[in-house]
Coordinates of C-alpha atoms in Angstrom, one line a residue:
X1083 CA 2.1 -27.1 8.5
X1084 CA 1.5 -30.8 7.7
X1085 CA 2.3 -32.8 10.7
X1086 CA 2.6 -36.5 11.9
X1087 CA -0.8 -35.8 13.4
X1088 CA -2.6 -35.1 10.0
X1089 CA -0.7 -37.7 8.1
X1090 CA -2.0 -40.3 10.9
X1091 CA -5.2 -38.7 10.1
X1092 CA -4.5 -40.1 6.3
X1093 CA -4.5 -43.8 7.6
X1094 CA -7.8 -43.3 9.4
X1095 CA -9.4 -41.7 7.1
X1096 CA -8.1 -44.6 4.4
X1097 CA -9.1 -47.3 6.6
X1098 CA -12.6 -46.3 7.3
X1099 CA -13.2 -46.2 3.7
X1100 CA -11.9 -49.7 3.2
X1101 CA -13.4 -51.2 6.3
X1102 CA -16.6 -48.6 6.4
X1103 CA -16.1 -48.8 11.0
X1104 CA -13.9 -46.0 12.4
X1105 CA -13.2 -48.3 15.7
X1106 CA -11.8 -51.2 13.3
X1107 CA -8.2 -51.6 13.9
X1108 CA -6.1 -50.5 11.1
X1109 CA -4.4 -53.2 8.9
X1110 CA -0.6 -53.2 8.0
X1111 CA -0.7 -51.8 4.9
X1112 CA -2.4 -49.0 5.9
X1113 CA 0.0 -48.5 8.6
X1114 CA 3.1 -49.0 5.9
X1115 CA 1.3 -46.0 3.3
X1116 CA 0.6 -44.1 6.6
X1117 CA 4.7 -44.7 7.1
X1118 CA 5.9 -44.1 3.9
X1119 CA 3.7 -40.7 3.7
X1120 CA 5.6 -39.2 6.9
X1121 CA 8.9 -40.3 5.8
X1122 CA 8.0 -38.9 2.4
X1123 CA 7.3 -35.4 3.7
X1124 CA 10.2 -35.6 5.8
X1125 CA 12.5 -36.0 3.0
X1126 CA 10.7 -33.3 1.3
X1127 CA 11.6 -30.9 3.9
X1128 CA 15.4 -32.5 3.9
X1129 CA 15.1 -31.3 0.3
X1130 CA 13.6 -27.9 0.3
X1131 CA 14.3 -26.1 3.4
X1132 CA 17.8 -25.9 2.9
X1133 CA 16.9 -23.7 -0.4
X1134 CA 14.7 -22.0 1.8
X1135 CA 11.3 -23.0 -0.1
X1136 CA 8.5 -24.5 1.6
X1137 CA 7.4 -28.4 0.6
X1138 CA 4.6 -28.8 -1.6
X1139 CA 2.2 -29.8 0.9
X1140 CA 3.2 -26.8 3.1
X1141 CA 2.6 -24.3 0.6
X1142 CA -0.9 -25.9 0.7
X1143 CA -1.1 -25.3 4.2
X1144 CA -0.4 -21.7 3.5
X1145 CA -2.9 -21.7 0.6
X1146 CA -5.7 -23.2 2.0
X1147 CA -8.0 -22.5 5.1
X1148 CA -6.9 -24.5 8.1
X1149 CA -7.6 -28.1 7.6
X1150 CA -9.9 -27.8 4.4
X1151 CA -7.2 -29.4 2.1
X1152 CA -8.5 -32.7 0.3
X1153 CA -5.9 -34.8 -1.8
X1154 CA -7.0 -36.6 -5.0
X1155 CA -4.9 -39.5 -5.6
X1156 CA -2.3 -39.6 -2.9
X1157 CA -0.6 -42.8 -3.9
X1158 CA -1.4 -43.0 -7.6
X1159 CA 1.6 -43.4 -9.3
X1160 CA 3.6 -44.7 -6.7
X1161 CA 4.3 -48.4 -5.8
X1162 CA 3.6 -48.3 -1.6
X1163 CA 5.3 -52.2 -1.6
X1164 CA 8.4 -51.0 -3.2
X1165 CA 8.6 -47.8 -1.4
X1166 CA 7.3 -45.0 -3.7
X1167 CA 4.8 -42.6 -2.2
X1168 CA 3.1 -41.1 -5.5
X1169 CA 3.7 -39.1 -8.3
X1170 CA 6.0 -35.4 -8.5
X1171 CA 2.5 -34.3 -7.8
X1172 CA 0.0 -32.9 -5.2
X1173 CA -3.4 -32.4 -6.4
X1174 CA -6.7 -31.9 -4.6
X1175 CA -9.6 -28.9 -3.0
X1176 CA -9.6 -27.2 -0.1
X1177 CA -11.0 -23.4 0.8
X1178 CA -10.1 -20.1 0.4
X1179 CA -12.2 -17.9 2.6
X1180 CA -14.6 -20.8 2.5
X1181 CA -14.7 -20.8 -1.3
X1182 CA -13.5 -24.5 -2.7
X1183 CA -10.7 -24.3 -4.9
X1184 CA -9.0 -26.8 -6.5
X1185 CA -5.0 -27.1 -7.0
X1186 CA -1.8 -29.0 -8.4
X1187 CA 1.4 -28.8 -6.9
X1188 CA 4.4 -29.9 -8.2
X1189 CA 6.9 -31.8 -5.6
X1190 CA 10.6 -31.4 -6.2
X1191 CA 11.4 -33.3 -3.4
X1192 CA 10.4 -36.1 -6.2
X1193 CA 12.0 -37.2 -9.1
X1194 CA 12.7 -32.9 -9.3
X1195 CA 9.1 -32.2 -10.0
X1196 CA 9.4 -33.7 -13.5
X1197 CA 6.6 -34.0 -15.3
X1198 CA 5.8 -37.9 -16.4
X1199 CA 2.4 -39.6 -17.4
X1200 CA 1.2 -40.5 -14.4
X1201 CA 1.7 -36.6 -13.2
X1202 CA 0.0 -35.2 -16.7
X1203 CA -3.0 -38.3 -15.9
X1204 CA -3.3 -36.6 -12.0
X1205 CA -3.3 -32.8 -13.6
X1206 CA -5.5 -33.6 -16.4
X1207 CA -7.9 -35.4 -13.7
X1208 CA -7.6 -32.7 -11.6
X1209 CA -8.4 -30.2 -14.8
X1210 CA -11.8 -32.0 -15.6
X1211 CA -12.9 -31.9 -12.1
X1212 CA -11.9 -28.2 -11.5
X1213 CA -14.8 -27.6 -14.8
X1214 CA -17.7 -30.2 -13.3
X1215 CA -17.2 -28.7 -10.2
X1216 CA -16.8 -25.0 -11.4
X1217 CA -14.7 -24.0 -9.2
X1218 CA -11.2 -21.9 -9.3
X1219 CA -7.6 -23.5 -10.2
X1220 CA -4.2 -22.5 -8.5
X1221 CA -1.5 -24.2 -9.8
X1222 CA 2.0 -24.3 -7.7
X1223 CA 4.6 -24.9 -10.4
X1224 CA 8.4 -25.8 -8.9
X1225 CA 9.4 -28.8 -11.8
X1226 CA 12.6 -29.6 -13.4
X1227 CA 10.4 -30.1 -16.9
X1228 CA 9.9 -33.2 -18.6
X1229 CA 11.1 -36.7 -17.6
X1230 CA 13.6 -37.1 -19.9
X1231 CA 13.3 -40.8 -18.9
X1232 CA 9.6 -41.3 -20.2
X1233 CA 10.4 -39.6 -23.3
X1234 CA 7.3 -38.4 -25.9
X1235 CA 5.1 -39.7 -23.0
X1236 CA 6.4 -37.0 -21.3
X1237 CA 6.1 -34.6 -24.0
X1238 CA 2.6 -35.6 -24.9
X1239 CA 1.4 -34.9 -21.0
X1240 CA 2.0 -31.3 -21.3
X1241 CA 0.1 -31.4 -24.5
X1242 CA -2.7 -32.4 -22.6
X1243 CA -2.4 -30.1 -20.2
X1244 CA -2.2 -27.1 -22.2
X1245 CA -5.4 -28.3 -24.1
X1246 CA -7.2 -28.8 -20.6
X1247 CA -5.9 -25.1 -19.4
X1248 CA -7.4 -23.6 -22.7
X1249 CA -10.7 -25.3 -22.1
X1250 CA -11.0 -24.0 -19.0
X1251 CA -9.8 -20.6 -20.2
X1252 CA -12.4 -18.2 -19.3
X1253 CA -14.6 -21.0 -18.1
X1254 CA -13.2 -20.7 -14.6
X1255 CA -10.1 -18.2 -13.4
X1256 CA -6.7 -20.1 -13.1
X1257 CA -3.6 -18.6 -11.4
X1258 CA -0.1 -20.0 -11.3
X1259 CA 2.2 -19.4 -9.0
X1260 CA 5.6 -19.9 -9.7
X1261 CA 7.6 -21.2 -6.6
X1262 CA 11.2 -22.9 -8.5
X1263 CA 12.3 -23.5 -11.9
X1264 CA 9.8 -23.4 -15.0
X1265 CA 11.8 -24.2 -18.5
X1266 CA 11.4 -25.2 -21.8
X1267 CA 7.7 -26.3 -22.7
X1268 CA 6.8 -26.7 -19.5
X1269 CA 6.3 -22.4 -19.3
X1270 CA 3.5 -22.3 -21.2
X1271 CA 1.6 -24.2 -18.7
X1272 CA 1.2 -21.0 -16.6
X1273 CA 1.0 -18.6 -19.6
X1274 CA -1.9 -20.0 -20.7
X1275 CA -3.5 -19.0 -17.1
X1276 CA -4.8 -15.9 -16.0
X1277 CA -2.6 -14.7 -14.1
X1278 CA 1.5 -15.3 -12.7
X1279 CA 2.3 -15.0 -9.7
X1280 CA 6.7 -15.0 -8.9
X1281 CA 9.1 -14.3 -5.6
X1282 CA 12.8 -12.4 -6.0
X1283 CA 14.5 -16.1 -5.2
X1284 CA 14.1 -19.4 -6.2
X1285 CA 11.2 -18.6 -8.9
X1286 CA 12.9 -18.6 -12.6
X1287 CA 10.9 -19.0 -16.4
X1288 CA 12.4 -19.2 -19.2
X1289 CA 12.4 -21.2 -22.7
X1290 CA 15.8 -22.0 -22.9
X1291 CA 18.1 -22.3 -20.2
X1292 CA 21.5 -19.8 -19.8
X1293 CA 23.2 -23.0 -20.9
X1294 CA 21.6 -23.6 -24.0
X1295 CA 21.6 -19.9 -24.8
X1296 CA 25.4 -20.0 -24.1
X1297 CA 26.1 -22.5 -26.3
X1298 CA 24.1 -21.1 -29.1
X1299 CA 25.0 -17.8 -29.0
X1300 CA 28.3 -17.3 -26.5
X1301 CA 26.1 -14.7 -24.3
X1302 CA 26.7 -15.3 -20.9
X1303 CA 23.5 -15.3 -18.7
X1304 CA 22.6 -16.2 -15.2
X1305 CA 18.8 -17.8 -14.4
X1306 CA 18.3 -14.8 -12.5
X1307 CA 18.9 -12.4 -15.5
X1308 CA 17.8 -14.4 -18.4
X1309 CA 14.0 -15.4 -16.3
X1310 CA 13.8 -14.6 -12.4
X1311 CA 10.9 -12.7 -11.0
X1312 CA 12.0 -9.6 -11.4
X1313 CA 12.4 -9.6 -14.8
X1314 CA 9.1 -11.2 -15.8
X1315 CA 7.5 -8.6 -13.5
X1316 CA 9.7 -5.1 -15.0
X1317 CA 10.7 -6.2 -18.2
X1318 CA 8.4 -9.0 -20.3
X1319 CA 5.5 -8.5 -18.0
X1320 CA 5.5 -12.3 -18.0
X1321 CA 4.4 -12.6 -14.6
X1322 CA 1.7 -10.1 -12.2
X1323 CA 3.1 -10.0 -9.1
X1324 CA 6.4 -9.7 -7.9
X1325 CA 6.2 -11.8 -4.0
X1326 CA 9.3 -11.0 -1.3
X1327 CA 9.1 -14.8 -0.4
X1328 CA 6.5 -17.7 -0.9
X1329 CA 4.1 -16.9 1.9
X1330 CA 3.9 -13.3 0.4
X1331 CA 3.3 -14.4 -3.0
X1332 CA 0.5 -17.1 -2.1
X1333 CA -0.6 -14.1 0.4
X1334 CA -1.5 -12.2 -3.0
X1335 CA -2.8 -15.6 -4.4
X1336 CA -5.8 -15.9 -2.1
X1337 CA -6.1 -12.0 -2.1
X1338 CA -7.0 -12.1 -5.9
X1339 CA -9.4 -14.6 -5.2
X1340 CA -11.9 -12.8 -2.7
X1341 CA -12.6 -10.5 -5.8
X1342 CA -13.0 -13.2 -8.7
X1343 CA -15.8 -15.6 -8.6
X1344 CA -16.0 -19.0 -8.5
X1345 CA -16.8 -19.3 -12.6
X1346 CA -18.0 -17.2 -15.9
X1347 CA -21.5 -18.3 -14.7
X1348 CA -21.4 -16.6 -11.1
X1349 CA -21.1 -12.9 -9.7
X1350 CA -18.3 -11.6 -8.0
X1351 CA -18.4 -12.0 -4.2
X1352 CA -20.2 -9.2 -3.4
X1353 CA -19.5 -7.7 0.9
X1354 CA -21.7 -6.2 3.4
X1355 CA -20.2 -2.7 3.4
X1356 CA -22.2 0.8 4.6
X1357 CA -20.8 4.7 3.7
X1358 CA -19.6 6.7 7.0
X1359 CA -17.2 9.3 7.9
X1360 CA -14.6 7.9 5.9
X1361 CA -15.8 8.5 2.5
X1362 CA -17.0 11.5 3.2
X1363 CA -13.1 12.3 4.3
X1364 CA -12.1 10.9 1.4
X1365 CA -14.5 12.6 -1.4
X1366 CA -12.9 16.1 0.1
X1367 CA -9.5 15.1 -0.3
X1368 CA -9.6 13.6 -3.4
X1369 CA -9.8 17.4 -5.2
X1370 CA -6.9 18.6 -3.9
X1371 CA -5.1 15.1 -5.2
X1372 CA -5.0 16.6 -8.8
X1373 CA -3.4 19.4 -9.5
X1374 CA -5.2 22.0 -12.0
X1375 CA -2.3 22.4 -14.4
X1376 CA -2.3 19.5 -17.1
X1377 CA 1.3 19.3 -16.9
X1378 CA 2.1 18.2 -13.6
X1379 CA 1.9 15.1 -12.0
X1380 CA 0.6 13.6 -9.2
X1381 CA 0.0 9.6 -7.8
X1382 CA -3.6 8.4 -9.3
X1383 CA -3.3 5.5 -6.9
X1384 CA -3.8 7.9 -4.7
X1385 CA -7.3 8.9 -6.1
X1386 CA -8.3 5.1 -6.2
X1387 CA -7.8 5.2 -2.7
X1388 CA -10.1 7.3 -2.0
X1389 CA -12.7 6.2 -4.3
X1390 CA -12.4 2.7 -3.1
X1391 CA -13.9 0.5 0.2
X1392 CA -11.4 1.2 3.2
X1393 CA -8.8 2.5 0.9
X1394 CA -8.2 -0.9 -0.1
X1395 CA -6.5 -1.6 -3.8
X1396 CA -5.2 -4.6 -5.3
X1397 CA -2.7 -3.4 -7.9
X1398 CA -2.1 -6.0 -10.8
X1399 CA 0.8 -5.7 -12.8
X1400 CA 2.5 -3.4 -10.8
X1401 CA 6.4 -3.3 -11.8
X1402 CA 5.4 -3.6 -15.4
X1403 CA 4.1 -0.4 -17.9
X1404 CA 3.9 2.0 -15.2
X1405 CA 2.1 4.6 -16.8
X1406 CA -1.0 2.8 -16.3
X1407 CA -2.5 1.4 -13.6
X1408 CA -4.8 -1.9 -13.2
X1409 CA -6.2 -4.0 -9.9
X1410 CA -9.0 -4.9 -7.9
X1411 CA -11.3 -3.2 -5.4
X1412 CA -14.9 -3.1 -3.9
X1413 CA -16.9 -0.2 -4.1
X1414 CA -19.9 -0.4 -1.9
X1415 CA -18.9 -3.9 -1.7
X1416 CA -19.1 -4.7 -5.1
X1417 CA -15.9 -6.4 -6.7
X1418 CA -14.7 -4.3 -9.4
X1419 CA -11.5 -3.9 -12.0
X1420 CA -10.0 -0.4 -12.0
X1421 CA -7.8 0.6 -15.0
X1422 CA -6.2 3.9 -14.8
X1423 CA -3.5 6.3 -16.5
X1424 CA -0.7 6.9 -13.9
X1425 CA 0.6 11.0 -14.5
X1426 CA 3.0 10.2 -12.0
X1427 CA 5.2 8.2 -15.1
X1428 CA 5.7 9.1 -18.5
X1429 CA 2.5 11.4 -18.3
X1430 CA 0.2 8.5 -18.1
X1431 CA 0.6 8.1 -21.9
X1432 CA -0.5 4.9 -23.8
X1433 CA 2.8 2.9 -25.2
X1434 CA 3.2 -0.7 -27.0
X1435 CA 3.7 -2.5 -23.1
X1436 CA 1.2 -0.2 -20.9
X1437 CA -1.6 -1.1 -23.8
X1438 CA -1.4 -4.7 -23.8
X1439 CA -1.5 -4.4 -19.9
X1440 CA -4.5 -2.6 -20.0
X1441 CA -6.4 -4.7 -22.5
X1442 CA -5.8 -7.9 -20.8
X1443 CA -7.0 -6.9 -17.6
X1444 CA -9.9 -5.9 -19.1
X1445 CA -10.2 -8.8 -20.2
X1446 CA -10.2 -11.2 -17.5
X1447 CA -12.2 -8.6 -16.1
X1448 CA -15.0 -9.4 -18.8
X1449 CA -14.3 -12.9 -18.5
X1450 CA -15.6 -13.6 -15.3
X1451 CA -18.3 -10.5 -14.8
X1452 CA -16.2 -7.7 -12.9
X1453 CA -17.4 -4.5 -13.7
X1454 CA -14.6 -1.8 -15.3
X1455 CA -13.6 1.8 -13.6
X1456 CA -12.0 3.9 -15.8
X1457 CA -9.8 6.7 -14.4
X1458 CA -8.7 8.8 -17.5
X1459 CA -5.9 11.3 -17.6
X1460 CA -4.5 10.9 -21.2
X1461 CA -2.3 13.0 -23.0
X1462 CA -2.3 10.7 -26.0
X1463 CA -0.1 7.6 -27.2
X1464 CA 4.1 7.6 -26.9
X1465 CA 5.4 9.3 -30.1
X1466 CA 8.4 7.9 -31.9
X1467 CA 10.0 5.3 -34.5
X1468 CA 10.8 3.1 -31.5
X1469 CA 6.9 2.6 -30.9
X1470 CA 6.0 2.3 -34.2
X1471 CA 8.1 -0.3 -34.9
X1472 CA 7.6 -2.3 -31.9
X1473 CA 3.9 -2.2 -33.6
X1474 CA 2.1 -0.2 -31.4
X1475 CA -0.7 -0.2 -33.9
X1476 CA -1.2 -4.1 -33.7
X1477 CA -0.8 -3.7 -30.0
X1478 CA -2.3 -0.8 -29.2
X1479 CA -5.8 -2.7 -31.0
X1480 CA -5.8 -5.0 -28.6
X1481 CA -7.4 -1.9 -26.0
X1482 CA -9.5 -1.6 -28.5
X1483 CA -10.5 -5.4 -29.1
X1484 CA -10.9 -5.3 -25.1
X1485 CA -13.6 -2.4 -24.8
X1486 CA -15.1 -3.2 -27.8
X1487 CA -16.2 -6.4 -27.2
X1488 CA -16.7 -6.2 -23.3
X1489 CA -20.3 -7.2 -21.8
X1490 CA -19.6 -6.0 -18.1
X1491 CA -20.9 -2.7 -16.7
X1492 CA -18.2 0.0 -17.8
X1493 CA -17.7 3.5 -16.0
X1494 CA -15.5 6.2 -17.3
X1495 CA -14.5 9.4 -15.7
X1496 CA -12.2 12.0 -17.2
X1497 CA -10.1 13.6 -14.3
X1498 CA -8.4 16.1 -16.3
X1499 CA -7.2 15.5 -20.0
X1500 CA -7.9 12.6 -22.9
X1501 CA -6.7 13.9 -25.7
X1502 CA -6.8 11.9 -29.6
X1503 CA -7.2 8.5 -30.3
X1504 CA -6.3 7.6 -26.5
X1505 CA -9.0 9.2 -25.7
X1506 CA -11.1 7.0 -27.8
X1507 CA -9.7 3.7 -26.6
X1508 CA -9.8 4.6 -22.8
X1509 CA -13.4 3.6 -22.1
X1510 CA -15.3 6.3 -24.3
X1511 CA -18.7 6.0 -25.3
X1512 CA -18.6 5.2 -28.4
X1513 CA -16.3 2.4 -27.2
X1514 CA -19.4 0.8 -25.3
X1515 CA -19.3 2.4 -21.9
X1516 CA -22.6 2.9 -20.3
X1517 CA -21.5 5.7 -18.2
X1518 CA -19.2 8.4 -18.9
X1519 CA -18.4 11.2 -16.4
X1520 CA -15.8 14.4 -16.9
X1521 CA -14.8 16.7 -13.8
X1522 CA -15.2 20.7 -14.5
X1523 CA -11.8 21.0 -15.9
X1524 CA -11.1 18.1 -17.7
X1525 CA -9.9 19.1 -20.9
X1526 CA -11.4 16.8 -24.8
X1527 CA -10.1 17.2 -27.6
X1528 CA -7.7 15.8 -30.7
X1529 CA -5.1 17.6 -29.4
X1530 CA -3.8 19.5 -26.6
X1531 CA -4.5 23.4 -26.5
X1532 CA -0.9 24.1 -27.1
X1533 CA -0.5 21.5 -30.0
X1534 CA -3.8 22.4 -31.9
X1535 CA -3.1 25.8 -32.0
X1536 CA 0.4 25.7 -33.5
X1537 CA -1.0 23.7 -36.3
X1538 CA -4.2 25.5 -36.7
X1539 CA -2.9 29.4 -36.2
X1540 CA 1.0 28.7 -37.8
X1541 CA -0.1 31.5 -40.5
X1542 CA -1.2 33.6 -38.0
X1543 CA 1.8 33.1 -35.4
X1544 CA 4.3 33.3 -38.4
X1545 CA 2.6 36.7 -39.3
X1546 CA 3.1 37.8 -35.4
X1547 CA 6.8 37.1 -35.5
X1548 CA 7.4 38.8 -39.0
X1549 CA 5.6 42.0 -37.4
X1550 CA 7.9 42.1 -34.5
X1551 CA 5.1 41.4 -32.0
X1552 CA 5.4 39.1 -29.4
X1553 CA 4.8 35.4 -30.3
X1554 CA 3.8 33.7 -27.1
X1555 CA 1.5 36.4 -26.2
X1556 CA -0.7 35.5 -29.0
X1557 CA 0.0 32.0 -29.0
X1558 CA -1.4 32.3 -24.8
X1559 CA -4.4 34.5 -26.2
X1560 CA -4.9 32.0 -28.8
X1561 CA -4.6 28.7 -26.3
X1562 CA -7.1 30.4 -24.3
X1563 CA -9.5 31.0 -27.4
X1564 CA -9.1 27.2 -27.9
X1565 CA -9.5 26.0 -24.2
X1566 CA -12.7 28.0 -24.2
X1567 CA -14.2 27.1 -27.2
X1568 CA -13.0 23.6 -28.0
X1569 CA -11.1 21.4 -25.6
X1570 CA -13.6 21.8 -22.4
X1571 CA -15.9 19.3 -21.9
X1572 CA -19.0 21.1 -22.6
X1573 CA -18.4 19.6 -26.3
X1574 CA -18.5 16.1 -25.3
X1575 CA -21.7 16.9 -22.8
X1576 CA -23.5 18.7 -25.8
X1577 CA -23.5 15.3 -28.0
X1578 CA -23.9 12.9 -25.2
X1579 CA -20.5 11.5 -25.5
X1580 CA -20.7 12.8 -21.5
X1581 CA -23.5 11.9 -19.1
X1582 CA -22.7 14.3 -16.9
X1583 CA -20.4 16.8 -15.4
X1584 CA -19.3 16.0 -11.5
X1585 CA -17.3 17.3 -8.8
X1586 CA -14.6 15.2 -7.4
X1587 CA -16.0 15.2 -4.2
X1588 CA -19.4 13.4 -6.0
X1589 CA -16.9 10.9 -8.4
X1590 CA -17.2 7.9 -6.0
X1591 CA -21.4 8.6 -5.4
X1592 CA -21.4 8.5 -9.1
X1593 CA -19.6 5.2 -9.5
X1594 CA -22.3 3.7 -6.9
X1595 CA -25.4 4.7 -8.4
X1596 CA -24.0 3.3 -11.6
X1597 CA -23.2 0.5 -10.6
X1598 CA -26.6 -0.3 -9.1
X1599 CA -28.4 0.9 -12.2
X1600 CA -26.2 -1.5 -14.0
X1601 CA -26.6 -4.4 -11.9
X1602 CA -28.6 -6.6 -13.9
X1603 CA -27.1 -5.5 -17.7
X1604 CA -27.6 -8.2 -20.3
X1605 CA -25.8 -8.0 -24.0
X1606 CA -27.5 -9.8 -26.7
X1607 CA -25.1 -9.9 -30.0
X1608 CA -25.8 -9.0 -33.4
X1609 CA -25.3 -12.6 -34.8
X1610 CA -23.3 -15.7 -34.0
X1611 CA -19.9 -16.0 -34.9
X1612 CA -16.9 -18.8 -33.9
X1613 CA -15.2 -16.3 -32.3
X1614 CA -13.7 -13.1 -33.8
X1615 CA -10.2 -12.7 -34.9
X1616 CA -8.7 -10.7 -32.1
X1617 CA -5.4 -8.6 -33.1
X1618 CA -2.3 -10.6 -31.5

């Protein structure tokens, strides 16, 4: 934590770059900005811990590797002769595993964390330097919103802002982590980032406050129903991650990191790992994971884990759109993006929320050169008016706009069913995935056995029925007839829409040697375009 040791540190540091001798003694007003930074920080801590949330320069302290934190702009915005240690704003670089990384953190502790020009000048600063240097930005947002004092000034700063974090959109990853209030404009700061980051107390986003939505519409709402973590992370799917407490949530923070890379121009961190015993454990068990009938359900997370380096998996987006599953892992140290149907909810089908939740983690997958697994166990996409209308067709694109246009390696493998137009969208080939795998009974086709042949062989079933024999006799016979001869995989092998035909046991060998073949893919386009008009 920040102490009087490391503040001291501050005025020695300051000094030697005024006087350019380390054994000068200091001068007063180094002494009085040395002061007034301790007694700021200890006012900060009068402020915060009784709400039980860390300062802002604590939560750096968690962030960062020990001692590796360097401000930018301490005192700017401040008046040290009249008291005022800087802005509502901490920005600066330190290290994440020995990465540099470079952050803003709002301070409640001044002025409420509101956001005035000289913070917008410090983020903005902060912004640009983040893109010379190419390096990662984490921003720690606890702010009452605009300084209603400053007026447009303080409008026009978040202006900025969002500009800068669109810039930088893609260029390098940025991940906010939302540690008080976030209202009004100020919330679309951290939506234009990659990723959200929110804890069960104290962390709250919304537009409009549950007074304002009172007065316009008589609902009464707390802060924790209208926009607290949990309901960004179950219900909008706002945030990605749903922390117990700060240190949890930047916990997950610098996890995240140690699989993206520093920018769109760089590899993933790639880890000295070597195969043993435990994979070997692990490519057994994972057949007896998935059970042979279509219908029941088992855990796929459970598969990752044993596809996966140590059994280690990042989940993104956990609370939200269960019935798929997205996140991070290495395979033979390689940093990779795994998106998988989840049988264990709702069948793993494809619905308006769980699609949108797939396609953007593809994206950011693309974004910044993280290869894509693809775990398929589809039975198709969620019937009914209620998806229809929630337009699961414009939605539902957006998997499409994902695959589509992704350059990274991609590796599909059919565990047991992918059925229709989900079966398409789920990293097929003709979707652009350089290798597609199928286990022995995995089962492609438009439809399901059962569902194909009561549309194909109604006549015939009819007829059965009217003769007195019994129906589901020859509706099994006919199944059977179907499974054999259309929905097996042998199909999709015949017209290369499969590469090959594995075991389970050989699924995670397979994912290796593709990934190494794949190492070095390039993707040249067609023709140049501004951009293309991606379905929203």
């Amino acid at each position: 934590m920040v102490t009087e040791s490391s503040l001291d540190s501050l005025a020695v540091a300051s000094s030697a770059i005024i006087t350019g001798d380390t054994n000068q003694p200091l001068r007063a007003e180094i002494r009085r900005a040395a002061q007034l930074a301790r007694d700021s920080e200890d006012h900060a801590r009068a402020r915060q811990h009784p709400k039980g949330k860390y300062t802002a320069r604590e939560r750096l302290d968690l962030l960062f590797d020990s001692n590796t934190f360097v401000e930018v702009g301490r005192f700017a915005g401040g008046n040290i002769n009249e008291g005022v240690a800087g802005s509502a704003v901490v920005t600066g670089f330190g290290m994440i595993r020995g990465r540099k990384v470079g952050v803003y953190a709002q301070d409640f502790s001044v002025r409420g964390g509101t956001m005035g020009e000289a913070e917008g000048t410090k983020i903005c600063h902060l912004l640009d330097m983040a893109m010379d240097l190419k390096v990662p930005v984490i921003a720690l947002i606890d702010s009452g919103g605009a300084r209603i004092q400053e007026g447009v000034a303080a409008l026009t700063q978040y202006g900025r802002i969002f500009k800068k974090t669109c810039e930088a959109s893609g260029f390098i990853p940025q991940i906010s982590l939302i540690l008080g209030p976030c209202a009004g404009g100020a919330v679309y700061c951290p939506a234009l980032t990659d990723m959200i980051v929110m804890t069960k107390e104290n962390s709250y986003m919304f537009v409009t406050g549950p007074d304002v939505v009172k007065a316009a519409t008589g609902e009464h709402i707390s802060m924790d129903e209208l926009g607290g973590g949990y309901v960004h992370n179950v219900k909008s799917g706002v945030a990605h991650y749903l922390g117990e407490d700060e240190a949890d949530a930047i916990d997950y923070v610098r996890a995240v990191m140690a699989y993206l890379p520093n920018n769109c121009d760089e590899q993933p961190p790639q880890y000295a790992y070597s195969n043993g015993h435990a994979e070997d454990d692990a490519a057994k068990r994972i057949s007896t994971i998935v059970p042979d009938n279509d219908r029941q359900p088992y855990d796929v997370v459970d598969v990752i884990h044993c596809l996966v380096d140590y059994g280690e998996f990042l989940e993104v987006h956990e609370l939200f759109a269960p019935s798929v599953v997205v996140g991070f892992a290495c395979i033979k140290g390689q940093s990779v993006g795994i998106v998988a149907n989840q049988p264990a909810v709702r069948a793993g089908i494809l619905d308006v929320d769980a699609s949108e939740k797939l396609a953007r983690f593809v994206r950011l997958c693309d974004a910044f050169n993280v290869p894509v697994i693809t775990l398929v166990d589809v039975p198709g996409y969620k019937p009914g008016s209620d998806q229809e209308h929630a337009g699961i067709i414009r939605r539902g694109a957006k998997v499409i706009y994902a695959y589509a246009n992704a350059q990274v390696p991609m590796i599909t493998v059919i565990l047991r069913k992918a059925f229709g137009g989900a079966y398409i969208v789920m990293g097929s080939k003709s979707m652009g995935a350089d290798f597609n795998f199928a286990w022995p009974n995995s089962q492609i086709a438009v439809l399901g056995a059962t569902g194909a042949v009561n549309i194909i062989h109604r006549k015939e079933l009819r007829k059965a029925r009217d003769n007195g024999e019994n129906v589901e006799e020859v509706r099994a016979r006919l199944v059977a007839e179907y499974e054999q001869s259309t929905v097996n995989a042998n199909l999709s092998l015949e017209m290369g829409e499969i590469d090959a035909m594995i075991d389970p046991g050989q699924t995670r060998e397979a994912i290796e040697e593709s990934l190494v073949l794949l190492k070095n893919k390039s993707v040249s386009r067609a023709h140049h375009r501004r951009h293309g008009n991606q379905p929203l």
